[in-house]
mmCIF file with all atom_site columns, C-alpha atoms in Angstrom:
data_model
loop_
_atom_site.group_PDB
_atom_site.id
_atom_site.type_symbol
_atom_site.label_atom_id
_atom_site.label_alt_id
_atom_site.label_comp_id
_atom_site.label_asym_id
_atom_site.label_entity_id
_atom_site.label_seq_id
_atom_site.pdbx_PDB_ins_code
_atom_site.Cartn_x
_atom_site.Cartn_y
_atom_site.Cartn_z
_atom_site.occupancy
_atom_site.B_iso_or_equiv
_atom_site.pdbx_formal_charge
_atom_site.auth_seq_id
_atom_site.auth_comp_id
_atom_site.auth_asym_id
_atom_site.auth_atom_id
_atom_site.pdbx_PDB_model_num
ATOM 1   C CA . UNK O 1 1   ? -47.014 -18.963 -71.660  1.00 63.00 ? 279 UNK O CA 1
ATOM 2   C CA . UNK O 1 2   ? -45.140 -16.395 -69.973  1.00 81.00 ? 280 UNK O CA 1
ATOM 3   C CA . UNK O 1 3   ? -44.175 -13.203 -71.220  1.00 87.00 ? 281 UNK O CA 1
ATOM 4   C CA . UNK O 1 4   ? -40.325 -12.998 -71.516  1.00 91.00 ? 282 UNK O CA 1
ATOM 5   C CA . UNK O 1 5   ? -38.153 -10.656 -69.597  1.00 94.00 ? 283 UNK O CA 1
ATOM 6   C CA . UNK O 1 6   ? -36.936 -7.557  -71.077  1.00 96.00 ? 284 UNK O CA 1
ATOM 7   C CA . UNK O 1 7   ? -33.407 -8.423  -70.621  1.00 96.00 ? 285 UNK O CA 1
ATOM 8   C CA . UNK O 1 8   ? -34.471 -11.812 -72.968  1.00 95.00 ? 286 UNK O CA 1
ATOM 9   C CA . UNK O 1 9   ? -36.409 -9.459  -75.086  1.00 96.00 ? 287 UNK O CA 1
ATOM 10  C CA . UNK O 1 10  ? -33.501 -7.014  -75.651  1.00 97.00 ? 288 UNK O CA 1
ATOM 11  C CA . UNK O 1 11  ? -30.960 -9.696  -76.100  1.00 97.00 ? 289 UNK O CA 1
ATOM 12  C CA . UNK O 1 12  ? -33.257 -11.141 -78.942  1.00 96.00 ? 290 UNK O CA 1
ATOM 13  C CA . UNK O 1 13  ? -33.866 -7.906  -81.076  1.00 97.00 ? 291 UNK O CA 1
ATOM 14  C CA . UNK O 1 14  ? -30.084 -7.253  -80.862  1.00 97.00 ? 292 UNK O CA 1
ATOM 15  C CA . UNK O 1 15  ? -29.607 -10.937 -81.835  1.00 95.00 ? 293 UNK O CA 1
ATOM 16  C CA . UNK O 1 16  ? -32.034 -10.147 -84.848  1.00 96.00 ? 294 UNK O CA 1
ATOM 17  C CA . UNK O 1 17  ? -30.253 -6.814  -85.489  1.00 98.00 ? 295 UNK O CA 1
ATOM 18  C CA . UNK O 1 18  ? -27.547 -9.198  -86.082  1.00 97.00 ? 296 UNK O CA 1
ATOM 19  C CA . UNK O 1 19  ? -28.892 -10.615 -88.907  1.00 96.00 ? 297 UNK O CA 1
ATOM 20  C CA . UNK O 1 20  ? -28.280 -7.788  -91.101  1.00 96.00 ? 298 UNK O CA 1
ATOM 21  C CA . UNK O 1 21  ? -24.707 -8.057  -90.589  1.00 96.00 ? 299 UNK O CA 1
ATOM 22  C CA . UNK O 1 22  ? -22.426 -8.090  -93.960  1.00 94.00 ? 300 UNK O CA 1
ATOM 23  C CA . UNK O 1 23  ? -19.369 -9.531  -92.019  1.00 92.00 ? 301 UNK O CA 1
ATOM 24  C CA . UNK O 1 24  ? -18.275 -13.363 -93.233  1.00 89.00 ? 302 UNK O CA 1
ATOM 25  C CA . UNK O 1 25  ? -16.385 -13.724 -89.913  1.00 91.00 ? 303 UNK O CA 1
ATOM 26  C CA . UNK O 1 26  ? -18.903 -12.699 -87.557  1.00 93.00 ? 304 UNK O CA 1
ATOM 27  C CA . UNK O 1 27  ? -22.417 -11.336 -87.360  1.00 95.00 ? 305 UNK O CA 1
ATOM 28  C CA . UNK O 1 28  ? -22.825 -8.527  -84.158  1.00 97.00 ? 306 UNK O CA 1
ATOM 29  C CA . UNK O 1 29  ? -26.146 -6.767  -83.424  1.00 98.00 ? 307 UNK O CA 1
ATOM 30  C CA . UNK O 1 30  ? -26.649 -3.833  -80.940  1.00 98.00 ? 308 UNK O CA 1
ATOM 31  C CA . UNK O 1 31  ? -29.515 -2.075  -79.880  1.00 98.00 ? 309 UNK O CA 1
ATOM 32  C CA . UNK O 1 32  ? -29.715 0.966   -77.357  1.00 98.00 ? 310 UNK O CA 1
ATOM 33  C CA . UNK O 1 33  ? -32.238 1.389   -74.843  1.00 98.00 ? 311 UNK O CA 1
ATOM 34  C CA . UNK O 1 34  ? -34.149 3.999   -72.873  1.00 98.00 ? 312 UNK O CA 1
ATOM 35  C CA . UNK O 1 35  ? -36.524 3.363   -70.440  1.00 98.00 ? 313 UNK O CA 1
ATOM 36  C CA . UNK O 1 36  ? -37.466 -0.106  -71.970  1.00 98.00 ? 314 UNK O CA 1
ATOM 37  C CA . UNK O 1 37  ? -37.706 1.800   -75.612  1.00 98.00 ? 315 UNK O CA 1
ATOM 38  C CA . UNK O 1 38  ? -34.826 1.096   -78.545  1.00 98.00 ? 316 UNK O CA 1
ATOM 39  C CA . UNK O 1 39  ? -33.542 4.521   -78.953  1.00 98.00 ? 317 UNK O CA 1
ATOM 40  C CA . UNK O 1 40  ? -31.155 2.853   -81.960  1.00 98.00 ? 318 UNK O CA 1
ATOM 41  C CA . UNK O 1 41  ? -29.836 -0.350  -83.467  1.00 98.00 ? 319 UNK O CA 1
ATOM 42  C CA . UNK O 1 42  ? -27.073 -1.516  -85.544  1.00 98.00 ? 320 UNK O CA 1
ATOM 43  C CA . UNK O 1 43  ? -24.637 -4.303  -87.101  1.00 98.00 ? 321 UNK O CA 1
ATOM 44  C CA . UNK O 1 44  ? -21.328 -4.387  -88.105  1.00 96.00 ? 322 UNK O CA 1
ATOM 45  C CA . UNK O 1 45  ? -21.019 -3.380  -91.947  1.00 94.00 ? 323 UNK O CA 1
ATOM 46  C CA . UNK O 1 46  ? -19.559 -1.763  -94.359  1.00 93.00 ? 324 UNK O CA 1
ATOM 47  C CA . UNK O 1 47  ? -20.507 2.474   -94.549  1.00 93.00 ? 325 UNK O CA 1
ATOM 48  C CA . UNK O 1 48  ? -22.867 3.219   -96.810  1.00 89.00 ? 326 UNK O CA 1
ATOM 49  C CA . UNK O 1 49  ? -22.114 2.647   -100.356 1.00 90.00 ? 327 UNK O CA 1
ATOM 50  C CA . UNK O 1 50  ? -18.796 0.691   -99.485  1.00 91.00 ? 328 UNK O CA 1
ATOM 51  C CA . UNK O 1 51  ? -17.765 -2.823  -100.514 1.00 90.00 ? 329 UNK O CA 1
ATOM 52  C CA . UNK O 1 52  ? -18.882 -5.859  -98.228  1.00 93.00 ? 330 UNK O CA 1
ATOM 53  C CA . UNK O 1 53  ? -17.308 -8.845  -96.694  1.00 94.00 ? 331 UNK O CA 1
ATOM 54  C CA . UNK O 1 54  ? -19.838 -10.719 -98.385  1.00 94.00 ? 332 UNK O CA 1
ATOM 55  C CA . UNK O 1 55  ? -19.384 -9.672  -101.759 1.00 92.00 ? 333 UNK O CA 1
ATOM 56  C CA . UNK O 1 56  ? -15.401 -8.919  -101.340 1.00 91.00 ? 334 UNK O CA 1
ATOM 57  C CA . UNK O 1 57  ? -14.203 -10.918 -98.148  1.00 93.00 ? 335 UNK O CA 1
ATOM 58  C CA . UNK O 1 58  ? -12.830 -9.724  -95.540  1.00 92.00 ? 336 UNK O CA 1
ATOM 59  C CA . UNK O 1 59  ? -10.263 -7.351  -95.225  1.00 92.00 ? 337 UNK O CA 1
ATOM 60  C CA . UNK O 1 60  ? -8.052  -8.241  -92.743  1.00 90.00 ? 338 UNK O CA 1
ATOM 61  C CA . UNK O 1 61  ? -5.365  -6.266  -90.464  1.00 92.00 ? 339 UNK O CA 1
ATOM 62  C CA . UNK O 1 62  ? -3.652  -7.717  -87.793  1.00 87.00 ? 340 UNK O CA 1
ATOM 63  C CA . UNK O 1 63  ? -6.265  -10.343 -87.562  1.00 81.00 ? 341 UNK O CA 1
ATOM 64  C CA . UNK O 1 64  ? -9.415  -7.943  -87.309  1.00 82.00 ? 342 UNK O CA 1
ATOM 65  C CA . UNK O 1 65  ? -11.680 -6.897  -90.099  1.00 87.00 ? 343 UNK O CA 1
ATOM 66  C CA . UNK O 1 66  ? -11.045 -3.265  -90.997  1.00 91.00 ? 344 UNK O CA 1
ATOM 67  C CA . UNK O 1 67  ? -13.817 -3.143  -93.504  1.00 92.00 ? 345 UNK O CA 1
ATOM 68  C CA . UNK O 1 68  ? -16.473 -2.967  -90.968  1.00 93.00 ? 346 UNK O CA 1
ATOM 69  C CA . UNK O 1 69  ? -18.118 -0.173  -88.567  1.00 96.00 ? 347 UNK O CA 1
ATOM 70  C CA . UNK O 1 70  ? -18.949 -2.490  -85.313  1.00 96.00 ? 348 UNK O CA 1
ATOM 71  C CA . UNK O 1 71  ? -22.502 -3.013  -84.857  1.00 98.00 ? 349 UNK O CA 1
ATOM 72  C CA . UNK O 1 72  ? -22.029 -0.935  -81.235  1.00 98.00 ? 350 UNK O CA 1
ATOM 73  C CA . UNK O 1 73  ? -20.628 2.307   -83.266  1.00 98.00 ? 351 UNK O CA 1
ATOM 74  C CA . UNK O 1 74  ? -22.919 1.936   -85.965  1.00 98.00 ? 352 UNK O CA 1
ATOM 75  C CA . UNK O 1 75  ? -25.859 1.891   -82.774  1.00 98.00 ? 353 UNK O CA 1
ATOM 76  C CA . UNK O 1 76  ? -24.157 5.186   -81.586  1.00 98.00 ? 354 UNK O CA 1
ATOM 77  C CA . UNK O 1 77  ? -22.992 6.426   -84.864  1.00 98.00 ? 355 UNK O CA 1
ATOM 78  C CA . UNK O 1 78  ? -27.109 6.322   -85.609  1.00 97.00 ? 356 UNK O CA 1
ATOM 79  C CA . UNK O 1 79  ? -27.938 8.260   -82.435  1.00 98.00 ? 357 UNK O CA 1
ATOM 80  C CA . UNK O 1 80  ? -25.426 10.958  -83.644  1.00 97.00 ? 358 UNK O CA 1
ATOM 81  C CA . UNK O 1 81  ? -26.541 11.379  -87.071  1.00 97.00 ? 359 UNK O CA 1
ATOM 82  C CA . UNK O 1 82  ? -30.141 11.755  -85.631  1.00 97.00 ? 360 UNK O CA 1
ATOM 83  C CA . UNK O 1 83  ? -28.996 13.756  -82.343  1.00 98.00 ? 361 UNK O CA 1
ATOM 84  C CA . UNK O 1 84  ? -30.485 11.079  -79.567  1.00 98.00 ? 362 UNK O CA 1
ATOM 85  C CA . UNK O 1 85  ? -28.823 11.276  -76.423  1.00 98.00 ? 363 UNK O CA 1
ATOM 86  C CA . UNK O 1 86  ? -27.322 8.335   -75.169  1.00 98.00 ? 364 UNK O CA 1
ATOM 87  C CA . UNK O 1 87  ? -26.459 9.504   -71.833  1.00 98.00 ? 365 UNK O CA 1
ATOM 88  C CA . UNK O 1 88  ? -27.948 6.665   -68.939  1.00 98.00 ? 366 UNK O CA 1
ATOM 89  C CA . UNK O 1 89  ? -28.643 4.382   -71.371  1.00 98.00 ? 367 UNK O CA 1
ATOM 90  C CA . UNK O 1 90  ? -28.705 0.421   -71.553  1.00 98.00 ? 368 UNK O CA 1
ATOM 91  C CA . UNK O 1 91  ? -26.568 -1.057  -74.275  1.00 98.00 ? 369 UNK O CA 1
ATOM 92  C CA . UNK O 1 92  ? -27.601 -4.953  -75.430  1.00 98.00 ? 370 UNK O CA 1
ATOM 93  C CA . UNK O 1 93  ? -25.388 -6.505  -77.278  1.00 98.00 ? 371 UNK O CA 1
ATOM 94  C CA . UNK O 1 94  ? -24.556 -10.259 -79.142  1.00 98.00 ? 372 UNK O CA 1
ATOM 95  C CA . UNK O 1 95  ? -20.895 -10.414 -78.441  1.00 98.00 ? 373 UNK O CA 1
ATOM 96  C CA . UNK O 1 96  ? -18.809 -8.641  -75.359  1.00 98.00 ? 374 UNK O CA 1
ATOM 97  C CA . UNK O 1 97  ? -17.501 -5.018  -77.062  1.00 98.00 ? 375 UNK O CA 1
ATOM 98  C CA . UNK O 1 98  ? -14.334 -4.501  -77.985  1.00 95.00 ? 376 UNK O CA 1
ATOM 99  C CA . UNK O 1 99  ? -11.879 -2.037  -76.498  1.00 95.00 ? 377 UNK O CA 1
ATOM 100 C CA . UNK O 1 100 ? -12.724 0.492   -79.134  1.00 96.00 ? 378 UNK O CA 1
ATOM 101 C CA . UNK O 1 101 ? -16.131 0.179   -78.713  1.00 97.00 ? 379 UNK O CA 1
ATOM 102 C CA . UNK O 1 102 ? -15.611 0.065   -74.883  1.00 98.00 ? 380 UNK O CA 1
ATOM 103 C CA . UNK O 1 103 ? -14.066 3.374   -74.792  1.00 98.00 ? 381 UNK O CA 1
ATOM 104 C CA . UNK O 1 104 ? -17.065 4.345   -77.025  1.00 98.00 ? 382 UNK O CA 1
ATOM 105 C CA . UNK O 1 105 ? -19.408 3.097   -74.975  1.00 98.00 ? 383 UNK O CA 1
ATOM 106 C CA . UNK O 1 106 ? -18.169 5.142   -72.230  1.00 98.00 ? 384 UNK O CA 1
ATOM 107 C CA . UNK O 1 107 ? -17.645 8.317   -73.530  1.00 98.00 ? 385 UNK O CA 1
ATOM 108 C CA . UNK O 1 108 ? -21.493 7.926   -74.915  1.00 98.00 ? 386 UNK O CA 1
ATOM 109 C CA . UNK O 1 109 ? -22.600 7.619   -71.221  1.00 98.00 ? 387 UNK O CA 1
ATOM 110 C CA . UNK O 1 110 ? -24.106 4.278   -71.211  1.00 98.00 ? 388 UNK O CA 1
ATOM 111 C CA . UNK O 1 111 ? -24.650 3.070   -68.006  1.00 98.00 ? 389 UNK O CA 1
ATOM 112 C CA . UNK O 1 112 ? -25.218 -0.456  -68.465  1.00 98.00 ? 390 UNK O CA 1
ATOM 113 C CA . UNK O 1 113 ? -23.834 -3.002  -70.944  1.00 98.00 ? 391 UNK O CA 1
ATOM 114 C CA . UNK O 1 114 ? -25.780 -6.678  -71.716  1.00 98.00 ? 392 UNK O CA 1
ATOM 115 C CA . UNK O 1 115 ? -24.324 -9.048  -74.080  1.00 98.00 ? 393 UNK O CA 1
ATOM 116 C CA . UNK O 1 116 ? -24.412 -12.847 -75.183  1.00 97.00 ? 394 UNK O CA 1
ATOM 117 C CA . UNK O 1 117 ? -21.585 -13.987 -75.879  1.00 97.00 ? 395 UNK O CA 1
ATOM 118 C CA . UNK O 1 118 ? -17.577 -13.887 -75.021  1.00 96.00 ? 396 UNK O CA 1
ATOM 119 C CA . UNK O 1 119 ? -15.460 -12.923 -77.935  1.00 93.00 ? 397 UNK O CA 1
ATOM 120 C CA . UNK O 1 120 ? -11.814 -12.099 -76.773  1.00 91.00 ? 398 UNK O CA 1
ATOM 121 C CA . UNK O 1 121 ? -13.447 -9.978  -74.081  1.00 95.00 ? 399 UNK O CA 1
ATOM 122 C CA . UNK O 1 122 ? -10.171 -7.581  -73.597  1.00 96.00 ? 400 UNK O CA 1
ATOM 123 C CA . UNK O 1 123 ? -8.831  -7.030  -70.036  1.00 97.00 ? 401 UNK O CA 1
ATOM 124 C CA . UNK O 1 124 ? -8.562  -3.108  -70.293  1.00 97.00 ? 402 UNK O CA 1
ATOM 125 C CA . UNK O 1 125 ? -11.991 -3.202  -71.993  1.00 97.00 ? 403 UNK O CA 1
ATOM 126 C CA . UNK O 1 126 ? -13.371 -5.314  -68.473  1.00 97.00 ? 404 UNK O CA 1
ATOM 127 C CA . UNK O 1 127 ? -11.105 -2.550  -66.186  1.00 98.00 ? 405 UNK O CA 1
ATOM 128 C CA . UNK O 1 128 ? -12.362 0.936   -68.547  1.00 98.00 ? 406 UNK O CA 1
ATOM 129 C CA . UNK O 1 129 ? -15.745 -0.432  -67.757  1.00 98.00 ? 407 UNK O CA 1
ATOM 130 C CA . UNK O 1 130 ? -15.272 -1.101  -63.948  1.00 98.00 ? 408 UNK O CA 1
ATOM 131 C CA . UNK O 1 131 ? -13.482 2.390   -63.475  1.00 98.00 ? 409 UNK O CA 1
ATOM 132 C CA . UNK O 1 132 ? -16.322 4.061   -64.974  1.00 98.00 ? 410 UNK O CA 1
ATOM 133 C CA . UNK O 1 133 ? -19.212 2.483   -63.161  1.00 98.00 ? 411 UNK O CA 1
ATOM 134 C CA . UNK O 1 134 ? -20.428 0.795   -66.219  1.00 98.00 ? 412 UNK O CA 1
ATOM 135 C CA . UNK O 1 135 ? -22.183 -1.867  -65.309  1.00 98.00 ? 413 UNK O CA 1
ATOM 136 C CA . UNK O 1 136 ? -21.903 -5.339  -67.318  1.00 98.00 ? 414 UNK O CA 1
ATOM 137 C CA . UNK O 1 137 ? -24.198 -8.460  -67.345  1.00 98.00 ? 415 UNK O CA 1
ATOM 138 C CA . UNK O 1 138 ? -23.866 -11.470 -69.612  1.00 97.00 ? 416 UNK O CA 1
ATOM 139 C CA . UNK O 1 139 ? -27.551 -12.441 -70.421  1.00 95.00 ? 417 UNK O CA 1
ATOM 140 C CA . UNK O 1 140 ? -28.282 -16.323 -72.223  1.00 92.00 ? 418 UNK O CA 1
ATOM 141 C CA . UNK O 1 141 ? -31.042 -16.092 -74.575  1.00 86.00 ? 419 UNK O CA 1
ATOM 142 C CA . UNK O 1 142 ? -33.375 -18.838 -73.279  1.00 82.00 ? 420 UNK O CA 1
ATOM 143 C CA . UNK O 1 143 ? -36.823 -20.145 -74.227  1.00 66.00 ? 421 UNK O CA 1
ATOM 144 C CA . UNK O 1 144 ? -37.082 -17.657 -77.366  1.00 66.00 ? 422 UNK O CA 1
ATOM 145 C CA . UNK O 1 145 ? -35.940 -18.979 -80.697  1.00 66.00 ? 423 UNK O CA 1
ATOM 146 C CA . UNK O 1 146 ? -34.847 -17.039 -83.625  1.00 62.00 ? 424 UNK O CA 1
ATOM 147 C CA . UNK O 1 147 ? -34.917 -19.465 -86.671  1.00 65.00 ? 425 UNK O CA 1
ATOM 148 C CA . UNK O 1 148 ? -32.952 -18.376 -89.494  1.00 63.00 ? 426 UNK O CA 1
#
C-alpha cells in the first residue's frame, strides 16, 4: 500500500478535528500547518463553558449560527492563546472559510488554504484571497476512510 499524500493526510486530521464539533447544522475541522507539522487544530463550538448546539440547538441569526467560534478561528484563536506564529503557514480545512474567517485567515499570514468541501464559498471571500496571494486548493479525500 502506498503511503498517502500529505495534502490527503492533512485533509483527514482536519476531517477528524471535525468530529469534535458541537454544531447540529454542520461539523468544520481545521488544522494549521508548518513545515508538514500541525502547529494547531480546531472545530466550530461553543467557548469554553458556554451552552452547545447539541444540548440547546442552534442559535440562529440571519440564517448563521451565532453560538459557535468557527473551527478556522478557534485553529488561530489556539495559536494566540499559546503565542505560535502563523505567519507562512498552510491552513486545511473541511468546508471553504467564510468571509470572516477569510479576512482572518489573511491577516494571520497564511499562505495557503486547502479545503473539502464548497459551502456558500462567498465571492469577496474568493477575491480577499486572490488580492492577497493566498493561495487556495480544493483537495477530495480519497482512498482513506474515516468511519464514524
Amino acid at each position: 500500500m502506498e503511503r498517502i499524500s500529505w495534502e490527503q493526510y492533512f485533509i483527514a486530521q482536519a476531517r477528524l478535528v471535525a468530529l469534535r464539533s458541537t454544531c447540529t447544522r454542520l461539523m468544520v475541522g481545521a488544522v494549521i500547518v508548518r513545515e508538514n507539522r500541525i502547529i494547531a487544530s480546531g472545530y466550530n463550538g461553543s467557548v469554553a463553558d458556554g451552552d452547545h448546539c447539541i444540548d440547546d440547538g442552534c442559535y440562529i441569526v440571519d440564517g448563521h449560527c451565532v453560538r459557535t467560534v468557527h473551527a478556522e478561528a478557534n485553529a488561530l484563536l489556539q495559536c494566540a492563546k499559546f503565542g505560535v506564529a502563523t505567519n507562512n503557514t498552510d491552513l486545511y480545512v473541511t468546508h471553504f472559510p467564510c468571509l470572516q474567517c477569510c479576512k482572518q485567515i489573511i491577516q494571520a499570514g497564511i499562505t495557503r488554504v486547502y479545503y473539502e468541501a464548497d459551502y456558500r464559498n462567498h465571492e469577496l471571500a474568493m477575491q480577499l484571497f486572490k488580492e492577497a496571494n493566498v493561495q487556495i486548493k480544493k483537495i477530495q479525500l480519497k482512498d482513506v476512510q474515516i468511519i464514524v
